[in-house]
Coordinates of C-alpha atoms and ligand atoms in Angstrom, one line a residue:
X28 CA 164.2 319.6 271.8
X29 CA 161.6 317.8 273.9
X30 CA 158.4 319.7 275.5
X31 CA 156.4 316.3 275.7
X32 CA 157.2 316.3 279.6
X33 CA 155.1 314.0 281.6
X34 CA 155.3 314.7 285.4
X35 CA 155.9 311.1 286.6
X36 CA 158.9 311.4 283.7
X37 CA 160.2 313.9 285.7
X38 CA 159.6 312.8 288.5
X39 CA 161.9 309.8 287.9
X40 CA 164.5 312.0 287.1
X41 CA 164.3 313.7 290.3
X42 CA 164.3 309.4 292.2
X43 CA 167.1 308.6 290.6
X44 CA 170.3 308.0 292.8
X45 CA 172.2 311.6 293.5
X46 CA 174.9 310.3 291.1
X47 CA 173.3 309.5 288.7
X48 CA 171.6 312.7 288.8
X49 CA 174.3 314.9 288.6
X50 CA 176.2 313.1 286.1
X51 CA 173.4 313.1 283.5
X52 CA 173.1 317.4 284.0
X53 CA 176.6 317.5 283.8
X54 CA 176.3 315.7 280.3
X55 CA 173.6 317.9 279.1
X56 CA 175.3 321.2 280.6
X57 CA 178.6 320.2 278.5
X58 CA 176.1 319.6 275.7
X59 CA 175.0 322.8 275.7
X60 CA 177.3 325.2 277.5
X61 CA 181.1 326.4 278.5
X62 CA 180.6 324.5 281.7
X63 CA 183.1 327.1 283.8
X64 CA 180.8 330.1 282.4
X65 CA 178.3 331.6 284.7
X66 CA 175.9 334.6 283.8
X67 CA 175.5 337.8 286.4
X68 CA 172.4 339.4 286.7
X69 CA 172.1 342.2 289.3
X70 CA 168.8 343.0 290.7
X71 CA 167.6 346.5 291.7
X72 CA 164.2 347.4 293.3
X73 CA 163.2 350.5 292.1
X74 CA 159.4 350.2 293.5
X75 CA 159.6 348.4 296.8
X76 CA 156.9 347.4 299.5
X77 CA 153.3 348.3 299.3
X78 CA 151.8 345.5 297.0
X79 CA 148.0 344.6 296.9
X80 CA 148.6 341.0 295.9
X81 CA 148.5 338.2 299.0
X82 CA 151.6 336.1 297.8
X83 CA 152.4 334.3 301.1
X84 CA 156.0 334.4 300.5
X85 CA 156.5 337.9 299.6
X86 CA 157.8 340.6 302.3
X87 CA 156.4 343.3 299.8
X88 CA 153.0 342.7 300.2
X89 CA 151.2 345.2 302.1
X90 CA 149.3 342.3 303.6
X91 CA 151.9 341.1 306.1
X92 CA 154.2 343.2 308.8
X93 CA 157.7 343.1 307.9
X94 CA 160.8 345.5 307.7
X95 CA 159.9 346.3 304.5
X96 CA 158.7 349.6 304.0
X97 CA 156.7 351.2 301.0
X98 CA 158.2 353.3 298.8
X99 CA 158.0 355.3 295.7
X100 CA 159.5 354.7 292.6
X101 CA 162.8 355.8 292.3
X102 CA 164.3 358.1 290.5
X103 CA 166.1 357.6 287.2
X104 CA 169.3 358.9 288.3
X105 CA 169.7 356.6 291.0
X106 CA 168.6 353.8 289.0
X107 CA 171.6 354.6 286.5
X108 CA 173.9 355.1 289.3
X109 CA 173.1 351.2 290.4
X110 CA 173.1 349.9 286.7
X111 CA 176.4 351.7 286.5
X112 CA 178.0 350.4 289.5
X113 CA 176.5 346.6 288.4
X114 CA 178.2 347.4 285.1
X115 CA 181.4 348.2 286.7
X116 CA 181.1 345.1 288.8
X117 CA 180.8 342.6 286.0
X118 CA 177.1 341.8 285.5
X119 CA 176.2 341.3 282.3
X120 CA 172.1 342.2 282.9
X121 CA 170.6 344.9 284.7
X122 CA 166.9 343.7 286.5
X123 CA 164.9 346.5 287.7
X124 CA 161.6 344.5 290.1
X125 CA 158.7 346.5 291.3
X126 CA 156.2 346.0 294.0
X127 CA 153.1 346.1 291.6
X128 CA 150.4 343.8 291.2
X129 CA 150.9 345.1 287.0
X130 CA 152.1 348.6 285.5
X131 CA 149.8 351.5 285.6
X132 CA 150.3 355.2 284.4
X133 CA 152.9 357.4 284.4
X134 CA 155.1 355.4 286.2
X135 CA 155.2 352.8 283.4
X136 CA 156.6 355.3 281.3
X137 CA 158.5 356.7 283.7
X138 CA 160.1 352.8 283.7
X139 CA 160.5 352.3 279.5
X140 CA 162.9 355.3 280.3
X141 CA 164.6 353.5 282.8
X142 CA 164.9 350.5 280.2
X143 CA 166.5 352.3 277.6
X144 CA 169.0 354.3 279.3
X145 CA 170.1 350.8 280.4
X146 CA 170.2 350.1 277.1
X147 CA 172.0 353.2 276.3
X148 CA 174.7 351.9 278.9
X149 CA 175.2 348.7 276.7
X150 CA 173.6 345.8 279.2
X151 CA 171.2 343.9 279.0
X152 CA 168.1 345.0 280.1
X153 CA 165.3 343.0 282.6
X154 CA 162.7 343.7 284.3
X155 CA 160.0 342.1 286.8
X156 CA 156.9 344.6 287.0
X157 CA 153.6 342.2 287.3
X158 CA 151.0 341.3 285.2
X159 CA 151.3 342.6 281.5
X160 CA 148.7 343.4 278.4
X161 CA 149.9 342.7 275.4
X162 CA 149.4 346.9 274.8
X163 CA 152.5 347.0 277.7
X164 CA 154.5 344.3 276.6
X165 CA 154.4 346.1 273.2
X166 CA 156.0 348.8 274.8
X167 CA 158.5 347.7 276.5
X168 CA 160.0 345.3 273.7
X169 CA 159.3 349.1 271.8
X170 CA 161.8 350.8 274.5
X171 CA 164.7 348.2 274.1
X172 CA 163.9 345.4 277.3
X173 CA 166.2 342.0 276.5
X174 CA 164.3 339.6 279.2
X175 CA 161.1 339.9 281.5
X176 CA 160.8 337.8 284.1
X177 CA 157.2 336.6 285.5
X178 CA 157.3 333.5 287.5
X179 CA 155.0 330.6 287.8
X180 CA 156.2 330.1 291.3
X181 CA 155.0 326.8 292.2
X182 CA 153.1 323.9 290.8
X183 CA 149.5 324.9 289.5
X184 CA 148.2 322.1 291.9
X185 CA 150.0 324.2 294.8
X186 CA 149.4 327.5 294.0
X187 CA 145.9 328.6 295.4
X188 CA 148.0 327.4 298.8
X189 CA 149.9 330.7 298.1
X190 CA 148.5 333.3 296.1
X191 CA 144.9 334.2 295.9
X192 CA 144.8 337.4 294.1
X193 CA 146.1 336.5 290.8
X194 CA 145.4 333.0 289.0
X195 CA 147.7 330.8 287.5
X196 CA 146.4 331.6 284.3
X197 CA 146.6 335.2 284.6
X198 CA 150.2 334.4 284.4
X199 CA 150.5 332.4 281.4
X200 CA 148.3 335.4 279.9
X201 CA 151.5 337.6 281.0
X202 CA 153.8 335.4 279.7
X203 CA 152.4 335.0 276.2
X204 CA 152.2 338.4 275.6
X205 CA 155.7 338.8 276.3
X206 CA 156.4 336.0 273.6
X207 CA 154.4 337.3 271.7
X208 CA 156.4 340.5 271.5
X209 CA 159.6 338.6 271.0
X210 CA 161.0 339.1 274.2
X211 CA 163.6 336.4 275.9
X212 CA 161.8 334.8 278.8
X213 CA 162.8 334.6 282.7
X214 CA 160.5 332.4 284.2
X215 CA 161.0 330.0 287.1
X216 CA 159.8 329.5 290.6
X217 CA 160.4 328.9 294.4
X218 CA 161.0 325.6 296.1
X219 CA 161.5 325.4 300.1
X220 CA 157.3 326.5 300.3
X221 CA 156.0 323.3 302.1
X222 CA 155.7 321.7 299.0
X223 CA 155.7 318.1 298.3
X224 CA 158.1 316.5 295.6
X225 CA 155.4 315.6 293.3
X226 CA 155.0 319.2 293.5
X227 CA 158.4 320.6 292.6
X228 CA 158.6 318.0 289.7
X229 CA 154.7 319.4 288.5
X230 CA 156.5 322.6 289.2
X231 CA 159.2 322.1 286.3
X232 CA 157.0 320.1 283.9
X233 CA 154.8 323.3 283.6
X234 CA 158.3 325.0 282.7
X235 CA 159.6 322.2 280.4
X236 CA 156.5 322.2 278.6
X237 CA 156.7 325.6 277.5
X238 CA 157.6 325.8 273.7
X239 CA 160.0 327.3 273.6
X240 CA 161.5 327.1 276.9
X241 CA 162.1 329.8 278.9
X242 CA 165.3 331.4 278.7
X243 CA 166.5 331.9 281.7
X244 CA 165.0 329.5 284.5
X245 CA 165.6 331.2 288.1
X246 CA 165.8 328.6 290.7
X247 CA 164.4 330.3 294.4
X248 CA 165.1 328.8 297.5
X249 CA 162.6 330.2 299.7
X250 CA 163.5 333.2 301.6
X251 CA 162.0 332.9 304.9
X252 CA 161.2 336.5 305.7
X253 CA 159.8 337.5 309.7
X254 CA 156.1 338.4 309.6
X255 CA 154.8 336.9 306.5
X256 CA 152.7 333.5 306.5
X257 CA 156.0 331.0 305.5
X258 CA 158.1 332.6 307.9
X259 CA 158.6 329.2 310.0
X260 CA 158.1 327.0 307.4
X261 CA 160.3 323.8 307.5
X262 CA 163.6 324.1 305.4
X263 CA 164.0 322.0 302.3
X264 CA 166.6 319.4 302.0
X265 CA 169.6 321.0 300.9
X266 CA 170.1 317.8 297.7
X267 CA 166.1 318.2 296.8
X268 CA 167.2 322.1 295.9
X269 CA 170.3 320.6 294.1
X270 CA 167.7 318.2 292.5
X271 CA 165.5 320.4 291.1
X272 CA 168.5 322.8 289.2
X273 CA 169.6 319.1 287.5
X274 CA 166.3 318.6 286.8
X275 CA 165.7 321.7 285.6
X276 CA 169.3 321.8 283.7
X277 CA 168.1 318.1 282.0
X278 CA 164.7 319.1 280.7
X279 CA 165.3 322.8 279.4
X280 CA 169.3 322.2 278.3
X281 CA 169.5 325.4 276.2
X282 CA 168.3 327.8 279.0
X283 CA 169.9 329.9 281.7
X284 CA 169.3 327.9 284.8
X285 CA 169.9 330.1 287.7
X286 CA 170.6 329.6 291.2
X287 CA 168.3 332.2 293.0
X288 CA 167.2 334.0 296.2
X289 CA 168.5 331.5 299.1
X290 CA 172.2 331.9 297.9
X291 CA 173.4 333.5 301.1
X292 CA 172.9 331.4 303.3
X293 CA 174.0 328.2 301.1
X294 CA 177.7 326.7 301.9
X295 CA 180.5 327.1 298.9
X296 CA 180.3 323.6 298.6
X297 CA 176.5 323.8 298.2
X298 CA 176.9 326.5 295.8
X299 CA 179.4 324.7 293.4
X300 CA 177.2 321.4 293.6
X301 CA 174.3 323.4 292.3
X302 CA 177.1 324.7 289.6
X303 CA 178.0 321.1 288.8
X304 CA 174.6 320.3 288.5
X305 CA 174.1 322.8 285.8
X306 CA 173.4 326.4 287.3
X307 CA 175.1 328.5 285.0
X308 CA 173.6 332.0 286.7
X309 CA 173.3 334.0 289.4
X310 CA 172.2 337.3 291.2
X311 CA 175.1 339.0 291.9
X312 CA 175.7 341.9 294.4
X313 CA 175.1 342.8 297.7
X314 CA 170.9 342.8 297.9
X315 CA 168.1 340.8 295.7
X316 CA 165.0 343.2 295.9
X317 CA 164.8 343.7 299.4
X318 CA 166.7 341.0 301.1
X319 CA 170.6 340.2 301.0
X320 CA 172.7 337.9 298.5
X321 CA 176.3 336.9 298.8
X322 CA 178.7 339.8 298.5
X323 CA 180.3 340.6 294.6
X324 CA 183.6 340.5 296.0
X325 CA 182.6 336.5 297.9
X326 CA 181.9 335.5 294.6
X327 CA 184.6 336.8 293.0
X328 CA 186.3 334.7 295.4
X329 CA 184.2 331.6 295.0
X330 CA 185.0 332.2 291.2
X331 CA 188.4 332.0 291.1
X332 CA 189.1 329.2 293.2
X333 CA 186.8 327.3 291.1
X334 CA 187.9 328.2 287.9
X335 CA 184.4 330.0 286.9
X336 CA 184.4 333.2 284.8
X337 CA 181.8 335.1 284.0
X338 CA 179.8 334.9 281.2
X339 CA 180.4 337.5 278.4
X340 CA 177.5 339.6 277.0
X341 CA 176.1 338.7 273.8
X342 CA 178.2 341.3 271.1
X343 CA 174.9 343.7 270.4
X344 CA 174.2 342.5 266.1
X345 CA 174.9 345.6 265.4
X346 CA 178.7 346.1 266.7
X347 CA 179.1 342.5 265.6
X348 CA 178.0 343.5 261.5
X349 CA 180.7 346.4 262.1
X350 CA 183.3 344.4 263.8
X351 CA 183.0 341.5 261.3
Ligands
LIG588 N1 155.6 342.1 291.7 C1 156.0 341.4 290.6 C2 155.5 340.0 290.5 O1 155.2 339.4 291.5 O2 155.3 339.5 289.3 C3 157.5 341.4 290.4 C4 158.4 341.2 291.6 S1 158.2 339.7 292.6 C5 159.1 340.1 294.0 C6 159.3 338.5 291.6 C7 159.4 337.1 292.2 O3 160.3 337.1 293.3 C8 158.2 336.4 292.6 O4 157.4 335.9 291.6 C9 158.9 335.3 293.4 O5 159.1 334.2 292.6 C10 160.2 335.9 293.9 N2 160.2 336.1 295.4 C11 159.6 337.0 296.1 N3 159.8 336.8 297.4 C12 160.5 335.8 297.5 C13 161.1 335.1 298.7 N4 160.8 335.5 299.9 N5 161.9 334.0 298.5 C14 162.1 333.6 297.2 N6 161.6 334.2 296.1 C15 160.8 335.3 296.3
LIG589 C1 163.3 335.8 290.8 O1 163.0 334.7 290.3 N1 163.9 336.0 292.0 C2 164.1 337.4 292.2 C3 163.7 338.0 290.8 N2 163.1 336.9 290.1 C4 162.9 339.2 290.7 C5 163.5 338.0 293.4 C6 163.9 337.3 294.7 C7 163.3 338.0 295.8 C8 163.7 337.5 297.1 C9 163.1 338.3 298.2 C10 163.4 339.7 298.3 O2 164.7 340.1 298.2 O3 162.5 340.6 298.5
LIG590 FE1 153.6 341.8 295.1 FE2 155.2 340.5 293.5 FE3 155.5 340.3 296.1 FE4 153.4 339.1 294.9 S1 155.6 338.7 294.6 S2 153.3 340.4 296.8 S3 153.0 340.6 293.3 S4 155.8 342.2 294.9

């Protein structure tokens, strides 16, 4: 496995004709993967709205005016109806996000008990809560949690553009401690910010540089949400997002790329190129935190006339030791 990634390396792989492109992440993918497989994830917000941090993209932040309101933190119940009703539908992963800059308090524990009655339900378990101390990440490795996802968002060149009140290093800080715990990784970034291509390809360097790679590698296409700062930004090229999964799908060929937020308002065609270009994951039901995704039953569509199933949980060791 390569982690030697220079950014003018990848950058060439992004130049190269479209092609070209897409036939070299179709190699790797086969390399690597069941190539008519695709992972479901289902995302649940279970703190929404009110966040001090200044991310320009984010309708959660309490900075900007949007539809979003502020919330509390749900209750358990409800939170194990949704897992449930994810379960039923066919994802394999159950993501609870929260509007916090990091975990504080009793609502931290309040959250390791979300985590392992979703474990209790047999899924795995994600979650997307901030900043973490090693103390926290302990915990919730302690309380069962598969993935946790903390992003690096952009390129670190790029980055004071949209966040001020966390630094890039804060989050590599977040994401060793959940290493260090032994927890998978789910760490990617947004594209469609006003950034330029040297960015996006500094953007997945940082990611393919990471030893080990991340496990799962979500893909955003900016969501352009009414009253925060990127609202009007100018859309990305539909091929540079289809660029960046290859890319993305060529440097880091063991992980989980995924095709992210942005997915509902992409064609099917677009869709399936970013499929043959080596997505093999999605979000799947009707919301993302707090804005909408494709309907389940669209992609169950989208699925079948493509020949795509969905990708099976990983047997839990211990039912496989019985079964074997
Ligand atoms: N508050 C926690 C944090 O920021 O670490 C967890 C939740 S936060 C909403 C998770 C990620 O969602 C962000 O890092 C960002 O990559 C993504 N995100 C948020 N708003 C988005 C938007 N409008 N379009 C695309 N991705 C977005
Ligand atoms: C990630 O990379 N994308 C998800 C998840 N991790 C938490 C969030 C997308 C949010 C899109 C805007 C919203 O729905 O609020
Ligand atoms: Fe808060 Fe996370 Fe949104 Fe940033 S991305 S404003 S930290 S909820």
């Amino acid at each position: 496995m390569r982690y030697n990634w220079t950014v003018e390396e990848i950058e060439a792989l992004f130049d190269q004709p479209f092609n070209d492109l897409m036939f070299q992440a179709q190699q790797s993918h086969r390399a690597n993967f069941n190539p008519n497989e695709v992972q479901l994830s289902t995302l649940l917000s279970i703190k929404t709205g009110g966040c001090p941090e200044d991310c320009k993209y984010c309708p959660q932040s309490s900075r900007y005016t949007t539809e979003v309101e502020s919330e509390l933190l749900m209750k358990k119940e409800e939170v194990m109806k949704a897992a449930l009703i994810a379960k039923q539908k066919g994802a394999s992963r159950f993501c609870m996000g929260a509007a916090w800059r990091e975990p504080k308090g009793r609502a931290f524990d309040l959250v390791l008990d979300m985590i392992r009655e979703v474990k209790a339900m047999d899924m795995e378990a994600c979650a997307t809560l901030g900043m973490l101390t090693a103390e926290q990440a302990s915990k919730l490795k302690e309380a069962g949690l598969d993935y946790y996802n903390h992003n690096i968002d952009t390129d670190p060149d790029y980055y004071q553009e949209i966040i001020s009140t966390r630094s890039y290093e804060d989050r590599l800080d977040t994401l060793k401690n959940v290493r260090a715990e032994g927890m998978s990784v789910c760490c990617g970034g947004i594209v469609g910010m006003g950034e330029s291509s040297r960015n996006r390809a500094a953007m997945i360097t940082q990611l393919a540089r990471m030893s080990p790679h991340p496990e799962s590698v979500p893909i955003n296409m900016l969501v352009k949400v009414e009253g925060t700062p990127m609202q009007d930004v100018a859309d990305l090229d539909p091929f540079d997002f289809i660029r960046t999964i290859a890319v993305a799908r060529i440097t880091m060929p063991t992980s989980h790329v995924r095709l992210s937020a942005g997915r509902d308002v992409m064609s099917e065609e677009m869709q399936s190129l970013c499929f043959l270009a080596g997505a093999n994951s999605i979000f799947y039901g009707e919301k993302l935190l707090t804005t909408g995704n494709q309907d389940a039953e669209k992609d169950q569509q989208l699925f079948k006339r493509l020949g795509i199933r969905p990708e099976e949980q990983p047997t839990p060791s211990s039912r496989r030791i019985a079964n074997a």
